[in-house]
Each structure stands twice: as C-alpha cells, then as structure tokens.
Amino acid sequence: MSQELKSVEYGLEKIFEGAQDFLPLLGTDYVEFYVGNAKQSAHYYKTAFGFQSEAYAGLETGLKDRASYVLKQDKIRLVLTTALNSDSPIGEHVKKHGDGVKIIALWVDDARKSYEETTKRGANSFMEPKVTSDENGEIVQAGIFGYGETVFMFTERKNYNGIFMPGYVKWESDYKPEPVGLKFIDHMVGNVGWNQMDVWVKWFEDIMGFVNFLSFDDKQITTEYSALMSKVMANGNGRIKFPINEPAEGMKRSQIEEYLDFYESPGVQHLALATDDIIKTVADMKSRGVEFLSVPPQAYYDAIPDRLKDHMDKFKEDINELQKLGIMIDADEEGYLLQIFTKPVEDRPTLFYEVIQRMGARGFGAGNFKALFESIEREQEKRGTL
Ligand code: FE2
C-alpha cells in the first residue's frame, strides 16, 4: 500500500494548485435517494444507521406527487423521496434503477454562478437556477447531470434560516434511536461503464475543476476472478472526493458489471461515512441489523502488525476487537485507516455503504482491495452473478 501511495501524483498542497477555483464547494449539502417506499426506508435509516428525523414534505404540506423525508446525523443529511402516483419521473427512476441515489447536492455560496460556470464548460442542464422562499428566507438551487441519471445539485442556503428548505416542515417523531456516531460523508463512489472512466475523469476536470489525485489500475485491483480500475477525483479544498470505478476484463463478472446490470446504468456505488470510533459505530450498527461483508481470514489479521509496522506506536485499537467485527486496516506514509463495507442495502445488488475512520491516512484502503473483492465475490457467487 505505501508503495502505491508514493506513486501518487498530487500531495494535498498540489490539490490546491492543480484544481481550478471556478467552482468553490463548501461541502456536501445532502444526498437524495429515489425509493419505492420512503416511509419505510426512513425507518431503516433511523433504526439501523442512527439517523434523526429532521424534515418532511408530502400530502400534509400540500404536495400531490411525492413525499420526502429528511434525515440527519451530525453533518450527513439524507433525503428519501418516493412517488405518490404512477405518472411520475420519480417512479420511473425507481422502476428502472430500483432504490438509488438521484441527487448529490453540493453546498455552494453562489448557485447561479456554479450553474453558469459548469454549463458553459459543457455540463448538461438538469434544472436552471430556481429560487424557493418562505418566511425564513430563500434557497437557490440549480442542477447538472453527472454519470448515468445522477444529478449534481448546487445548493445556496446563505439566506435561509428555516428547517432544511422552503416547502418542508419539521418532522416531529417520538421515535428517536440513538445516533451511531457517523459524522460526515468522506467520499462517494460512482460506477461507470466500459471505457468510460477516463471520460468521467475529464468531465470532473473540465466541468467541475477537480483533479485526479489517486489512480488504481486493474493490476492493483484484481483477484483470481475479476478486476476493476478506479480514479479518485477531488475538488480544490480536498473536501469533496468522488472516486470513479470502471470494470476491467477478468475471468468472471466483476462487481462493477453486476452493479451496472442491476442498476441498469452508471450511478452511485457507495457512500463512505466517517466516524471517529469505528468499533463502537460498527458494533452498534450490527446490533441494529446492518449486514456487513464477511470477515477477512485469520491470516489477514496476523499480518497486520507487519503491514502497519511504521504506525504501530500510534495504533490505539485492539486488533482482536477489529477482527471480531470484521473491520479492515490499511496504512500509508501519513497514518492508517480503518474501514468496513455493508452488503447492498436493497434487493438489487447495487448501492452499499462504507464506514471509515481515518487516523492520518488519506488513501482509500487499496491494501484491502483484494480481501474486500474476494469477500464481494463470495456474495456474488451466492447470487449467481459472478
Ligand atoms: Fe470507499
């Protein structure tokens, strides 16, 4: 792993240099899913992931065509939206893709300028700048299409003091499961089709001003059966990271192909949510029914002290505890990281989650790719999709 990271082209300082500043991003504002039954999905995210009820819009607030539930945990905001009738683009989206991410909302200072800068560089428009207001102020939003049918929505909220957005009311609920310690979105990964990774790398560079700061080829991400390629795109301040995966030729069908077959287009593969106490977070999530990929073999954990020898003095966690939960460990020259992956959270083998705790490392767990993909292949085998 450390050798792979040494070949990285951009250090953090160079991210600032290489990136362009025509699209300053303050952070992720929210991620909106189109789902078949938002009421039940919201219950799952509250119960299993520890999200809190924040806002709601639907029939009771005057909407006729959809219902949306807004959930929050620390800085992470999810919106779950469902169609209320058959004549709905939301329903069409769910029919084609199943439950999945439709909108990645990016928090900006100026949504009109973000839209203008990206569309003049060639972005396809999803929504022209639109102002919505109520007694608490106004929100400006504008959107462009990204990979597949996924939308990047610029959200300007500097003149708004209300709950989430105009049109929403506070969602009062007596059901308040404890948070599990998820803090913010570390990165969001997209799967794209054959030979499309570099097309999207260029899209992020040209349209969004991002830089490619890490690359993994099919020789680094390979198992006995399947392979993939991945490039990590980051914005100027390094806060927003979008890795992009493309399938690569292997003996059998890779997880990326499986995703593309079942999502029926490119789209978001996983959201990585950061915690500062992964042992507690994962133990909580497991006790609430979240299913994680199976534990790496004993040999994986036996090799940890050797793989992490430069960092063992700083290493605080109990390896036995990590092993019990199936948490994986990786390191680069700056530190280490702890990570684990859920199984897909819907019946189609599409979107899943990563829980990550960074202890200085800025990588994505390349040292774990092989163990991880072998674990995914065991699941594919059961599904008959390998
Ligand atoms: Fe990840």
JSON list of C-alpha atoms and ligand atoms in Angstrom, two decimals, residues 186-189 243 245 269-273 339-341 352-356 358 363-365 369 372, ligand 1:
[
{"chain": "A", "resi": 186, "resn": "ASP", "atom": "CA", "xyz": [-15.87, 11.02, 3.41]},
{"chain": "A", "resi": 187, "resn": "HIS", "atom": "CA", "xyz": [-16.37, 10.15, -0.26]},
{"chain": "A", "resi": 188, "resn": "MET", "atom": "CA", "xyz": [-18.98, 8.98, -2.75]},
{"chain": "A", "resi": 189, "resn": "VAL", "atom": "CA", "xyz": [-18.08, 6.45, -5.43]},
{"chain": "A", "resi": 243, "resn": "PRO", "atom": "CA", "xyz": [-13.75, 8.04, -6.89]},
{"chain": "A", "resi": 245, "resn": "ASN", "atom": "CA", "xyz": [-14.80, 2.85, -10.99]},
{"chain": "A", "resi": 269, "resn": "GLN", "atom": "CA", "xyz": [-21.97, 2.63, -5.88]},
{"chain": "A", "resi": 270, "resn": "HIS", "atom": "CA", "xyz": [-21.23, 3.53, -2.28]},
{"chain": "A", "resi": 271, "resn": "LEU", "atom": "CA", "xyz": [-21.22, 6.31, 0.26]},
{"chain": "A", "resi": 272, "resn": "ALA", "atom": "CA", "xyz": [-18.35, 6.27, 2.75]},
{"chain": "A", "resi": 273, "resn": "LEU", "atom": "CA", "xyz": [-19.43, 7.68, 6.10]},
{"chain": "A", "resi": 339, "resn": "GLN", "atom": "CA", "xyz": [-12.86, 0.57, 7.20]},
{"chain": "A", "resi": 340, "resn": "ILE", "atom": "CA", "xyz": [-15.69, -1.89, 6.66]},
{"chain": "A", "resi": 341, "resn": "PHE", "atom": "CA", "xyz": [-18.34, -2.34, 3.96]},
{"chain": "A", "resi": 352, "resn": "PHE", "atom": "CA", "xyz": [-23.85, -0.14, -0.28]},
{"chain": "A", "resi": 353, "resn": "TYR", "atom": "CA", "xyz": [-22.10, 1.81, 2.48]},
{"chain": "A", "resi": 354, "resn": "GLU", "atom": "CA", "xyz": [-18.58, 2.04, 3.84]},
{"chain": "A", "resi": 355, "resn": "VAL", "atom": "CA", "xyz": [-17.81, 3.10, 7.39]},
{"chain": "A", "resi": 356, "resn": "ILE", "atom": "CA", "xyz": [-14.35, 4.67, 7.65]},
{"chain": "A", "resi": 358, "resn": "ARG", "atom": "CA", "xyz": [-9.08, 7.92, 9.25]},
{"chain": "A", "resi": 363, "resn": "GLY", "atom": "CA", "xyz": [-5.95, 6.74, 0.86]},
{"chain": "A", "resi": 364, "resn": "PHE", "atom": "CA", "xyz": [-8.95, 4.53, 0.19]},
{"chain": "A", "resi": 365, "resn": "GLY", "atom": "CA", "xyz": [-7.78, 1.20, 1.53]},
{"chain": "A", "resi": 369, "resn": "PHE", "atom": "CA", "xyz": [-8.95, -4.21, -2.16]},
{"chain": "A", "resi": 372, "resn": "LEU", "atom": "CA", "xyz": [-12.60, -6.90, 0.00]},
{"chain": "B", "resi": 1, "resn": "FE2", "atom": "FE", "xyz": [-14.74, 3.81, -0.50]}
]
